[in-house]
Short mmCIF file of N, CA and C in Angstrom, two decimals:
data_model
loop_
_atom_site.label_atom_id
_atom_site.label_comp_id
_atom_site.label_asym_id
_atom_site.label_seq_id
_atom_site.Cartn_x
_atom_site.Cartn_y
_atom_site.Cartn_z
N MET Y 217 -117.79 -88.35 -265.84
CA MET Y 217 -118.40 -89.67 -266.01
C MET Y 217 -117.33 -90.73 -265.75
N ALA Y 218 -117.68 -91.72 -264.98
CA ALA Y 218 -116.74 -92.80 -264.65
C ALA Y 218 -116.47 -93.65 -265.89
N SER Y 219 -115.25 -94.15 -265.96
CA SER Y 219 -114.89 -95.04 -267.06
C SER Y 219 -114.52 -96.40 -266.48
N TYR Y 220 -114.91 -97.41 -267.18
CA TYR Y 220 -114.68 -98.78 -266.74
C TYR Y 220 -113.79 -99.49 -267.73
N SER Y 221 -112.96 -100.37 -267.24
CA SER Y 221 -112.12 -101.18 -268.12
C SER Y 221 -112.95 -102.36 -268.63
N VAL Y 222 -112.47 -102.98 -269.69
CA VAL Y 222 -113.14 -104.15 -270.23
C VAL Y 222 -113.14 -105.27 -269.19
N SER Y 223 -112.07 -105.35 -268.42
CA SER Y 223 -112.00 -106.35 -267.33
C SER Y 223 -113.11 -106.09 -266.30
N ASP Y 224 -113.29 -104.83 -265.92
CA ASP Y 224 -114.37 -104.47 -264.98
C ASP Y 224 -115.72 -104.90 -265.55
N ILE Y 225 -115.93 -104.60 -266.83
CA ILE Y 225 -117.20 -104.88 -267.48
C ILE Y 225 -117.46 -106.39 -267.54
N ASN Y 226 -116.43 -107.15 -267.86
CA ASN Y 226 -116.58 -108.61 -267.93
C ASN Y 226 -116.90 -109.21 -266.57
N GLY Y 227 -116.53 -108.53 -265.50
CA GLY Y 227 -116.80 -109.03 -264.16
C GLY Y 227 -118.14 -108.58 -263.58
N MET Y 228 -118.86 -107.76 -264.29
CA MET Y 228 -120.12 -107.22 -263.77
C MET Y 228 -121.24 -108.25 -263.78
N GLU Y 229 -122.07 -108.16 -262.76
CA GLU Y 229 -123.32 -108.92 -262.72
C GLU Y 229 -124.28 -108.27 -263.70
N LEU Y 230 -125.28 -109.03 -264.11
CA LEU Y 230 -126.24 -108.56 -265.10
C LEU Y 230 -126.89 -107.24 -264.71
N THR Y 231 -127.38 -107.12 -263.49
CA THR Y 231 -128.11 -105.90 -263.10
C THR Y 231 -127.21 -104.67 -263.15
N CYS Y 232 -125.98 -104.81 -262.74
CA CYS Y 232 -125.03 -103.70 -262.78
C CYS Y 232 -124.71 -103.32 -264.22
N PHE Y 233 -124.50 -104.32 -265.06
CA PHE Y 233 -124.20 -104.10 -266.48
C PHE Y 233 -125.36 -103.36 -267.15
N VAL Y 234 -126.57 -103.80 -266.91
CA VAL Y 234 -127.75 -103.16 -267.53
C VAL Y 234 -127.93 -101.75 -266.98
N GLN Y 235 -127.66 -101.56 -265.71
CA GLN Y 235 -127.77 -100.22 -265.14
C GLN Y 235 -126.78 -99.27 -265.81
N LEU Y 236 -125.56 -99.74 -266.06
CA LEU Y 236 -124.53 -98.91 -266.66
C LEU Y 236 -124.75 -98.70 -268.16
N PHE Y 237 -125.12 -99.77 -268.88
CA PHE Y 237 -125.18 -99.71 -270.34
C PHE Y 237 -126.61 -99.70 -270.91
N GLY Y 238 -127.60 -99.69 -270.06
CA GLY Y 238 -128.99 -99.76 -270.52
C GLY Y 238 -129.43 -98.57 -271.34
N SER Y 239 -128.78 -97.43 -271.18
CA SER Y 239 -129.18 -96.24 -271.94
C SER Y 239 -128.30 -95.99 -273.16
N VAL Y 240 -127.35 -96.88 -273.43
CA VAL Y 240 -126.49 -96.72 -274.61
C VAL Y 240 -127.35 -96.74 -275.87
N PHE Y 241 -128.33 -97.63 -275.90
CA PHE Y 241 -129.32 -97.65 -276.97
C PHE Y 241 -130.59 -97.05 -276.35
N GLU Y 242 -130.86 -95.82 -276.68
CA GLU Y 242 -131.91 -94.98 -276.10
C GLU Y 242 -133.13 -95.75 -275.59
N GLU Y 243 -133.34 -95.68 -274.27
CA GLU Y 243 -134.53 -96.27 -273.65
C GLU Y 243 -134.77 -97.73 -274.04
N THR Y 244 -133.70 -98.46 -274.31
CA THR Y 244 -133.83 -99.85 -274.72
C THR Y 244 -132.82 -100.71 -273.95
N PRO Y 245 -133.03 -100.89 -272.65
CA PRO Y 245 -132.10 -101.68 -271.84
C PRO Y 245 -132.02 -103.14 -272.26
N LYS Y 246 -133.00 -103.59 -273.04
CA LYS Y 246 -132.99 -104.97 -273.54
C LYS Y 246 -131.70 -105.27 -274.30
N VAL Y 247 -131.16 -104.27 -275.00
CA VAL Y 247 -129.93 -104.48 -275.77
C VAL Y 247 -128.79 -104.84 -274.82
N ALA Y 248 -128.64 -104.07 -273.75
CA ALA Y 248 -127.59 -104.35 -272.77
C ALA Y 248 -127.82 -105.70 -272.10
N ASP Y 249 -129.07 -105.96 -271.73
CA ASP Y 249 -129.42 -107.23 -271.08
C ASP Y 249 -128.99 -108.42 -271.94
N GLN Y 250 -129.30 -108.38 -273.20
CA GLN Y 250 -128.97 -109.51 -274.08
C GLN Y 250 -127.49 -109.56 -274.42
N ALA Y 251 -126.85 -108.39 -274.55
CA ALA Y 251 -125.42 -108.36 -274.87
C ALA Y 251 -124.60 -108.93 -273.72
N TRP Y 252 -125.04 -108.73 -272.48
CA TRP Y 252 -124.32 -109.24 -271.31
C TRP Y 252 -124.08 -110.74 -271.44
N HIS Y 253 -125.03 -111.44 -272.03
CA HIS Y 253 -124.92 -112.90 -272.17
C HIS Y 253 -123.86 -113.31 -273.19
N ALA Y 254 -123.33 -112.35 -273.94
CA ALA Y 254 -122.30 -112.64 -274.95
C ALA Y 254 -120.89 -112.41 -274.40
N LYS Y 255 -120.78 -112.18 -273.08
CA LYS Y 255 -119.46 -112.00 -272.46
C LYS Y 255 -118.64 -113.27 -272.66
N PRO Y 256 -117.33 -113.16 -272.61
CA PRO Y 256 -116.54 -111.96 -272.31
C PRO Y 256 -116.36 -111.09 -273.55
N PHE Y 257 -116.13 -109.81 -273.29
CA PHE Y 257 -115.85 -108.86 -274.35
C PHE Y 257 -114.34 -108.71 -274.46
N GLN Y 258 -113.83 -108.75 -275.67
CA GLN Y 258 -112.39 -108.61 -275.88
C GLN Y 258 -111.92 -107.17 -275.71
N ASP Y 259 -112.76 -106.24 -276.17
CA ASP Y 259 -112.44 -104.82 -276.11
C ASP Y 259 -113.73 -104.05 -276.39
N ILE Y 260 -113.62 -102.73 -276.47
CA ILE Y 260 -114.81 -101.90 -276.71
C ILE Y 260 -115.43 -102.19 -278.07
N ASP Y 261 -114.60 -102.51 -279.07
CA ASP Y 261 -115.13 -102.84 -280.39
C ASP Y 261 -116.00 -104.09 -280.32
N ASP Y 262 -115.55 -105.07 -279.56
CA ASP Y 262 -116.30 -106.32 -279.41
C ASP Y 262 -117.61 -106.07 -278.67
N LEU Y 263 -117.56 -105.26 -277.62
CA LEU Y 263 -118.78 -104.91 -276.87
C LEU Y 263 -119.77 -104.23 -277.80
N HIS Y 264 -119.31 -103.24 -278.56
CA HIS Y 264 -120.18 -102.53 -279.49
C HIS Y 264 -120.76 -103.49 -280.53
N HIS Y 265 -119.91 -104.32 -281.10
CA HIS Y 265 -120.35 -105.29 -282.11
C HIS Y 265 -121.44 -106.22 -281.55
N LYS Y 266 -121.24 -106.69 -280.34
CA LYS Y 266 -122.22 -107.60 -279.74
C LYS Y 266 -123.53 -106.89 -279.42
N MET Y 267 -123.46 -105.63 -279.05
CA MET Y 267 -124.69 -104.87 -278.81
C MET Y 267 -125.43 -104.62 -280.13
N VAL Y 268 -124.69 -104.27 -281.17
CA VAL Y 268 -125.30 -104.07 -282.49
C VAL Y 268 -125.93 -105.38 -282.98
N SER Y 269 -125.26 -106.50 -282.72
CA SER Y 269 -125.79 -107.81 -283.14
C SER Y 269 -127.13 -108.11 -282.46
N VAL Y 270 -127.28 -107.66 -281.22
CA VAL Y 270 -128.56 -107.86 -280.53
C VAL Y 270 -129.67 -107.19 -281.32
N VAL Y 271 -129.41 -105.97 -281.80
CA VAL Y 271 -130.41 -105.25 -282.58
C VAL Y 271 -130.61 -105.91 -283.95
N GLU Y 272 -129.52 -106.13 -284.65
CA GLU Y 272 -129.59 -106.65 -286.01
C GLU Y 272 -130.19 -108.05 -286.09
N GLU Y 273 -129.77 -108.92 -285.20
CA GLU Y 273 -130.16 -110.33 -285.28
C GLU Y 273 -131.25 -110.73 -284.31
N GLY Y 274 -131.44 -109.94 -283.25
CA GLY Y 274 -132.36 -110.36 -282.21
C GLY Y 274 -133.64 -109.56 -282.10
N MET Y 275 -133.77 -108.51 -282.91
CA MET Y 275 -134.97 -107.69 -282.83
C MET Y 275 -135.82 -107.84 -284.08
N THR Y 276 -137.10 -107.82 -283.85
CA THR Y 276 -138.04 -107.82 -284.97
C THR Y 276 -138.08 -106.42 -285.58
N ARG Y 277 -138.72 -106.30 -286.72
CA ARG Y 277 -138.88 -104.98 -287.35
C ARG Y 277 -139.61 -104.03 -286.40
N ALA Y 278 -140.64 -104.53 -285.73
CA ALA Y 278 -141.40 -103.70 -284.79
C ALA Y 278 -140.54 -103.22 -283.63
N GLU Y 279 -139.66 -104.08 -283.13
CA GLU Y 279 -138.77 -103.69 -282.04
C GLU Y 279 -137.74 -102.67 -282.51
N LYS Y 280 -137.27 -102.81 -283.74
CA LYS Y 280 -136.33 -101.83 -284.31
C LYS Y 280 -137.02 -100.48 -284.46
N LEU Y 281 -138.27 -100.49 -284.91
CA LEU Y 281 -139.03 -99.24 -285.02
C LEU Y 281 -139.20 -98.59 -283.65
N LYS Y 282 -139.47 -99.40 -282.65
CA LYS Y 282 -139.62 -98.87 -281.29
C LYS Y 282 -138.31 -98.23 -280.82
N LEU Y 283 -137.18 -98.86 -281.14
CA LEU Y 283 -135.88 -98.30 -280.79
C LEU Y 283 -135.67 -96.95 -281.49
N ILE Y 284 -135.98 -96.88 -282.77
CA ILE Y 284 -135.84 -95.62 -283.50
C ILE Y 284 -136.74 -94.56 -282.90
N ARG Y 285 -137.96 -94.94 -282.60
CA ARG Y 285 -138.95 -93.98 -282.04
C ARG Y 285 -138.59 -93.53 -280.63
N ALA Y 286 -137.72 -94.26 -279.95
CA ALA Y 286 -137.28 -93.87 -278.60
C ALA Y 286 -136.38 -92.64 -278.63
N HIS Y 287 -135.82 -92.33 -279.80
CA HIS Y 287 -134.92 -91.19 -279.92
C HIS Y 287 -135.70 -89.89 -280.04
N PRO Y 288 -135.17 -88.83 -279.42
CA PRO Y 288 -135.86 -87.54 -279.51
C PRO Y 288 -135.63 -86.89 -280.87
N GLU Y 289 -136.51 -85.99 -281.23
CA GLU Y 289 -136.29 -85.22 -282.44
C GLU Y 289 -135.17 -84.22 -282.18
N LEU Y 290 -134.41 -83.94 -283.22
CA LEU Y 290 -133.34 -82.95 -283.08
C LEU Y 290 -133.94 -81.61 -282.74
N GLY Y 291 -133.33 -80.93 -281.78
CA GLY Y 291 -133.81 -79.63 -281.36
C GLY Y 291 -134.97 -79.69 -280.40
N GLU Y 292 -135.37 -80.89 -279.99
CA GLU Y 292 -136.49 -81.05 -279.07
C GLU Y 292 -136.19 -80.36 -277.75
N LYS Y 293 -137.19 -79.75 -277.19
CA LYS Y 293 -137.01 -79.04 -275.92
C LYS Y 293 -137.56 -79.83 -274.73
N GLY Y 294 -138.25 -80.91 -275.01
CA GLY Y 294 -138.89 -81.67 -273.95
C GLY Y 294 -137.95 -82.64 -273.25
N LYS Y 295 -138.53 -83.60 -272.59
CA LYS Y 295 -137.78 -84.59 -271.82
C LYS Y 295 -136.97 -85.48 -272.76
N MET Y 296 -135.66 -85.57 -272.45
CA MET Y 296 -134.76 -86.43 -273.22
C MET Y 296 -133.81 -87.11 -272.25
N ALA Y 297 -133.23 -88.21 -272.71
CA ALA Y 297 -132.19 -88.87 -271.93
C ALA Y 297 -131.02 -87.90 -271.78
N ALA Y 298 -130.31 -87.98 -270.66
CA ALA Y 298 -129.18 -87.08 -270.39
C ALA Y 298 -128.16 -87.11 -271.53
N ALA Y 299 -127.88 -88.29 -272.07
CA ALA Y 299 -126.91 -88.40 -273.16
C ALA Y 299 -127.40 -87.65 -274.39
N SER Y 300 -128.69 -87.71 -274.69
CA SER Y 300 -129.24 -86.99 -275.83
C SER Y 300 -129.13 -85.48 -275.64
N VAL Y 301 -129.40 -85.01 -274.43
CA VAL Y 301 -129.28 -83.59 -274.14
C VAL Y 301 -127.84 -83.15 -274.38
N GLN Y 302 -126.89 -83.91 -273.87
CA GLN Y 302 -125.47 -83.58 -274.03
C GLN Y 302 -125.07 -83.57 -275.50
N GLU Y 303 -125.51 -84.57 -276.25
CA GLU Y 303 -125.16 -84.67 -277.67
C GLU Y 303 -125.72 -83.50 -278.46
N GLN Y 304 -126.98 -83.15 -278.21
CA GLN Y 304 -127.58 -82.04 -278.95
C GLN Y 304 -126.99 -80.70 -278.52
N THR Y 305 -126.67 -80.57 -277.24
CA THR Y 305 -126.05 -79.35 -276.75
C THR Y 305 -124.66 -79.16 -277.35
N SER Y 306 -123.94 -80.28 -277.55
CA SER Y 306 -122.57 -80.20 -278.06
C SER Y 306 -122.49 -79.59 -279.46
N VAL Y 307 -123.57 -79.63 -280.20
CA VAL Y 307 -123.57 -79.00 -281.54
C VAL Y 307 -124.42 -77.72 -281.57
N GLY Y 308 -124.81 -77.25 -280.39
CA GLY Y 308 -125.50 -75.98 -280.30
C GLY Y 308 -126.98 -76.01 -280.61
N LEU Y 309 -127.60 -77.18 -280.62
CA LEU Y 309 -129.03 -77.24 -280.94
C LEU Y 309 -129.90 -76.61 -279.84
N ASN Y 310 -129.30 -76.33 -278.70
CA ASN Y 310 -130.04 -75.67 -277.62
C ASN Y 310 -129.97 -74.14 -277.74
N LYS Y 311 -129.16 -73.63 -278.68
CA LYS Y 311 -128.96 -72.19 -278.81
C LYS Y 311 -129.16 -71.69 -280.24
N ILE Y 312 -130.02 -72.31 -280.99
CA ILE Y 312 -130.18 -71.90 -282.38
C ILE Y 312 -131.13 -70.72 -282.51
N LYS Y 313 -130.99 -70.02 -283.61
CA LYS Y 313 -131.83 -68.86 -283.89
C LYS Y 313 -133.25 -69.32 -284.17
N LYS Y 314 -134.19 -68.38 -284.01
CA LYS Y 314 -135.61 -68.69 -284.21
C LYS Y 314 -135.87 -69.27 -285.60
N GLU Y 315 -135.25 -68.70 -286.62
CA GLU Y 315 -135.47 -69.16 -288.00
C GLU Y 315 -134.97 -70.60 -288.17
N GLU Y 316 -133.80 -70.88 -287.58
CA GLU Y 316 -133.24 -72.23 -287.67
C GLU Y 316 -134.11 -73.23 -286.91
N ASP Y 317 -134.60 -72.80 -285.76
CA ASP Y 317 -135.48 -73.65 -284.96
C ASP Y 317 -136.76 -73.97 -285.74
N GLU Y 318 -137.32 -72.97 -286.41
CA GLU Y 318 -138.52 -73.18 -287.21
C GLU Y 318 -138.24 -74.12 -288.39
N GLN Y 319 -137.06 -73.96 -289.01
CA GLN Y 319 -136.68 -74.84 -290.13
C GLN Y 319 -136.54 -76.29 -289.65
N ILE Y 320 -135.86 -76.49 -288.55
CA ILE Y 320 -135.70 -77.84 -288.01
C ILE Y 320 -137.06 -78.42 -287.64
N SER Y 321 -137.88 -77.62 -287.00
CA SER Y 321 -139.21 -78.08 -286.61
C SER Y 321 -140.04 -78.49 -287.83
N ARG Y 322 -139.99 -77.67 -288.87
CA ARG Y 322 -140.74 -77.97 -290.10
C ARG Y 322 -140.23 -79.26 -290.74
N LEU Y 323 -138.90 -79.36 -290.87
CA LEU Y 323 -138.32 -80.56 -291.50
C LEU Y 323 -138.58 -81.81 -290.65
N ASN Y 324 -138.48 -81.68 -289.32
CA ASN Y 324 -138.79 -82.81 -288.44
C ASN Y 324 -140.22 -83.28 -288.65
N SER Y 325 -141.12 -82.33 -288.79
CA SER Y 325 -142.54 -82.65 -288.99
C SER Y 325 -142.76 -83.37 -290.32
N VAL Y 326 -142.15 -82.86 -291.38
CA VAL Y 326 -142.26 -83.50 -292.70
C VAL Y 326 -141.67 -84.92 -292.64
N TYR Y 327 -140.52 -85.02 -292.00
CA TYR Y 327 -139.83 -86.31 -291.88
C TYR Y 327 -140.70 -87.32 -291.13
N ARG Y 328 -141.20 -86.91 -289.95
CA ARG Y 328 -142.03 -87.82 -289.13
C ARG Y 328 -143.30 -88.22 -289.88
N GLU Y 329 -143.90 -87.29 -290.60
CA GLU Y 329 -145.10 -87.58 -291.38
C GLU Y 329 -144.81 -88.64 -292.45
N LYS Y 330 -143.67 -88.51 -293.11
CA LYS Y 330 -143.32 -89.44 -294.18
C LYS Y 330 -142.92 -90.81 -293.66
N PHE Y 331 -142.12 -90.85 -292.59
CA PHE Y 331 -141.54 -92.12 -292.15
C PHE Y 331 -142.20 -92.73 -290.92
N GLY Y 332 -142.86 -91.92 -290.11
CA GLY Y 332 -143.50 -92.46 -288.91
C GLY Y 332 -142.57 -92.60 -287.72
N PHE Y 333 -141.40 -92.00 -287.82
CA PHE Y 333 -140.45 -91.99 -286.70
C PHE Y 333 -139.58 -90.74 -286.82
N PRO Y 334 -138.88 -90.37 -285.75
CA PRO Y 334 -138.08 -89.15 -285.79
C PRO Y 334 -136.80 -89.31 -286.60
N PHE Y 335 -136.31 -88.19 -287.10
CA PHE Y 335 -135.02 -88.15 -287.77
C PHE Y 335 -133.94 -88.42 -286.73
N VAL Y 336 -133.11 -89.43 -286.98
CA VAL Y 336 -132.04 -89.78 -286.05
C VAL Y 336 -130.71 -89.59 -286.76
N MET Y 337 -129.83 -88.86 -286.09
CA MET Y 337 -128.50 -88.64 -286.63
C MET Y 337 -127.52 -88.52 -285.48
N ALA Y 338 -126.36 -89.16 -285.62
CA ALA Y 338 -125.29 -89.01 -284.64
C ALA Y 338 -124.70 -87.63 -284.86
N VAL Y 339 -125.05 -86.68 -284.00
CA VAL Y 339 -124.71 -85.28 -284.24
C VAL Y 339 -123.33 -84.89 -283.71
N LYS Y 340 -122.73 -85.73 -282.92
CA LYS Y 340 -121.42 -85.39 -282.35
C LYS Y 340 -120.44 -85.09 -283.49
N GLY Y 341 -119.82 -83.91 -283.41
CA GLY Y 341 -118.86 -83.51 -284.42
C GLY Y 341 -119.47 -82.90 -285.67
N GLN Y 342 -120.79 -82.80 -285.72
CA GLN Y 342 -121.47 -82.24 -286.90
C GLN Y 342 -121.71 -80.75 -286.71
N THR Y 343 -122.02 -80.08 -287.79
CA THR Y 343 -122.44 -78.68 -287.74
C THR Y 343 -123.93 -78.62 -288.01
N LEU Y 344 -124.55 -77.52 -287.63
CA LEU Y 344 -125.98 -77.34 -287.89
C LEU Y 344 -126.25 -77.43 -289.38
N SER Y 345 -125.38 -76.85 -290.17
CA SER Y 345 -125.53 -76.89 -291.63
C SER Y 345 -125.53 -78.33 -292.15
N ASN Y 346 -124.59 -79.14 -291.68
CA ASN Y 346 -124.53 -80.54 -292.11
C ASN Y 346 -125.77 -81.31 -291.67
N ILE Y 347 -126.24 -81.03 -290.48
CA ILE Y 347 -127.43 -81.71 -289.96
C ILE Y 347 -128.64 -81.37 -290.84
N LEU Y 348 -128.81 -80.10 -291.15
CA LEU Y 348 -129.95 -79.68 -291.98
C LEU Y 348 -129.86 -80.27 -293.39
N MET Y 349 -128.65 -80.28 -293.97
CA MET Y 349 -128.49 -80.87 -295.31
C MET Y 349 -128.82 -82.36 -295.29
N SER Y 350 -128.38 -83.04 -294.26
CA SER Y 350 -128.66 -84.48 -294.15
C SER Y 350 -130.15 -84.73 -293.98
N LEU Y 351 -130.78 -83.94 -293.15
CA LEU Y 351 -132.23 -84.08 -292.92
C LEU Y 351 -132.99 -83.89 -294.23
N GLU Y 352 -132.65 -82.88 -294.99
CA GLU Y 352 -133.31 -82.64 -296.27
C GLU Y 352 -133.03 -83.77 -297.26
N ALA Y 353 -131.79 -84.20 -297.35
CA ALA Y 353 -131.41 -85.26 -298.29
C ALA Y 353 -132.09 -86.58 -297.96
N ARG Y 354 -132.20 -86.88 -296.68
CA ARG Y 354 -132.78 -88.16 -296.29
C ARG Y 354 -134.29 -88.20 -296.50
N LEU Y 355 -134.92 -87.08 -296.71
CA LEU Y 355 -136.35 -87.06 -297.03
C LEU Y 355 -136.64 -87.73 -298.37
N THR Y 356 -135.63 -87.93 -299.19
CA THR Y 356 -135.82 -88.58 -300.49
C THR Y 356 -135.79 -90.10 -300.40
N HIS Y 357 -135.44 -90.65 -299.25
CA HIS Y 357 -135.33 -92.11 -299.08
C HIS Y 357 -136.70 -92.77 -298.97
N SER Y 358 -136.69 -94.07 -299.18
CA SER Y 358 -137.89 -94.88 -298.89
C SER Y 358 -137.90 -95.16 -297.39
N VAL Y 359 -139.02 -95.65 -296.89
CA VAL Y 359 -139.12 -95.99 -295.47
C VAL Y 359 -138.07 -97.04 -295.09
N GLU Y 360 -137.90 -98.05 -295.91
CA GLU Y 360 -136.93 -99.10 -295.58
C GLU Y 360 -135.50 -98.57 -295.59
N GLU Y 361 -135.18 -97.73 -296.58
CA GLU Y 361 -133.84 -97.13 -296.62
C GLU Y 361 -133.60 -96.27 -295.37
N GLU Y 362 -134.63 -95.54 -294.99
CA GLU Y 362 -134.47 -94.63 -293.86
C GLU Y 362 -134.43 -95.39 -292.53
N MET Y 363 -135.15 -96.48 -292.44
CA MET Y 363 -135.04 -97.32 -291.24
C MET Y 363 -133.60 -97.82 -291.09
N ALA Y 364 -133.05 -98.32 -292.19
CA ALA Y 364 -131.67 -98.84 -292.17
C ALA Y 364 -130.69 -97.72 -291.82
N ARG Y 365 -130.87 -96.55 -292.41
CA ARG Y 365 -129.97 -95.44 -292.12
C ARG Y 365 -130.09 -94.99 -290.68
N SER Y 366 -131.31 -94.94 -290.17
CA SER Y 366 -131.53 -94.54 -288.78
C SER Y 366 -130.83 -95.51 -287.82
N LEU Y 367 -130.91 -96.79 -288.13
CA LEU Y 367 -130.23 -97.78 -287.28
C LEU Y 367 -128.71 -97.60 -287.33
N LEU Y 368 -128.17 -97.31 -288.51
CA LEU Y 368 -126.73 -97.05 -288.61
C LEU Y 368 -126.34 -95.84 -287.76
N GLU Y 369 -127.17 -94.81 -287.77
CA GLU Y 369 -126.91 -93.63 -286.95
C GLU Y 369 -127.00 -93.99 -285.46
N ILE Y 370 -127.95 -94.83 -285.10
CA ILE Y 370 -128.08 -95.27 -283.71
C ILE Y 370 -126.84 -96.04 -283.28
N TYR Y 371 -126.28 -96.85 -284.17
CA TYR Y 371 -125.06 -97.59 -283.84
C TYR Y 371 -123.90 -96.63 -283.61
N LYS Y 372 -123.84 -95.54 -284.38
CA LYS Y 372 -122.80 -94.52 -284.16
C LYS Y 372 -122.99 -93.84 -282.81
N ILE Y 373 -124.23 -93.49 -282.51
CA ILE Y 373 -124.54 -92.85 -281.23
C ILE Y 373 -124.13 -93.78 -280.08
N ALA Y 374 -124.47 -95.06 -280.21
CA ALA Y 374 -124.12 -96.03 -279.18
C ALA Y 374 -122.61 -96.10 -278.99
N ARG Y 375 -121.87 -96.06 -280.08
CA ARG Y 375 -120.41 -96.11 -279.97
C ARG Y 375 -119.87 -94.88 -279.24
N PHE Y 376 -120.40 -93.70 -279.57
CA PHE Y 376 -119.98 -92.49 -278.86
C PHE Y 376 -120.25 -92.64 -277.36
N ARG Y 377 -121.41 -93.18 -277.02
CA ARG Y 377 -121.77 -93.34 -275.61
C ARG Y 377 -120.87 -94.37 -274.93
N LEU Y 378 -120.55 -95.44 -275.63
CA LEU Y 378 -119.63 -96.43 -275.07
C LEU Y 378 -118.25 -95.82 -274.86
N ASP Y 379 -117.80 -95.00 -275.80
CA ASP Y 379 -116.50 -94.33 -275.66
C ASP Y 379 -116.43 -93.49 -274.41
N ASP Y 380 -117.57 -92.95 -273.99
CA ASP Y 380 -117.62 -92.15 -272.76
C ASP Y 380 -117.60 -93.01 -271.50
N LEU Y 381 -117.94 -94.28 -271.62
CA LEU Y 381 -118.05 -95.15 -270.45
C LEU Y 381 -116.90 -96.14 -270.27
N VAL Y 382 -116.22 -96.47 -271.38
CA VAL Y 382 -115.22 -97.54 -271.34
C VAL Y 382 -113.83 -96.98 -271.60
N VAL Y 383 -112.87 -97.40 -270.76
CA VAL Y 383 -111.47 -97.03 -270.94
C VAL Y 383 -110.92 -97.87 -272.09
N HIS Y 384 -110.24 -97.21 -273.03
CA HIS Y 384 -109.63 -97.91 -274.17
C HIS Y 384 -108.21 -98.30 -273.83
#
């Protein structure tokens, strides 16, 4: 994957910037589009902060829910963004045992039924055991608590994706 310097990024036209960073927040290029207008970026931390600010300050509750719902369920076998496939593969979710797959599927179903959106977790660096414990523990949250937690996880995922694209 190509890496760009902050100087390169600050010099990008809007369409190029959105093409490069539009998938950092899963299927929500609006975040990149609006963050571009906050240039110049001092560094990757500033870019990430400005993208998070677009979500926190510029999105309605309905738009935030749409962003959360854009994320695939853990262990999903269907169509996913390339970055999601890579992230889930990195922790072995593509090679789990039948029993583990059934457990994840069951918990995902219970979670989606309770909250109305998929369980979102930044899985990079996690183990299957940690993911399952987190999924079970988060079932005790309220919808508002879980929305907030899901957004925090999305911000972590976005940072991992930015780290893959930007030279530090």
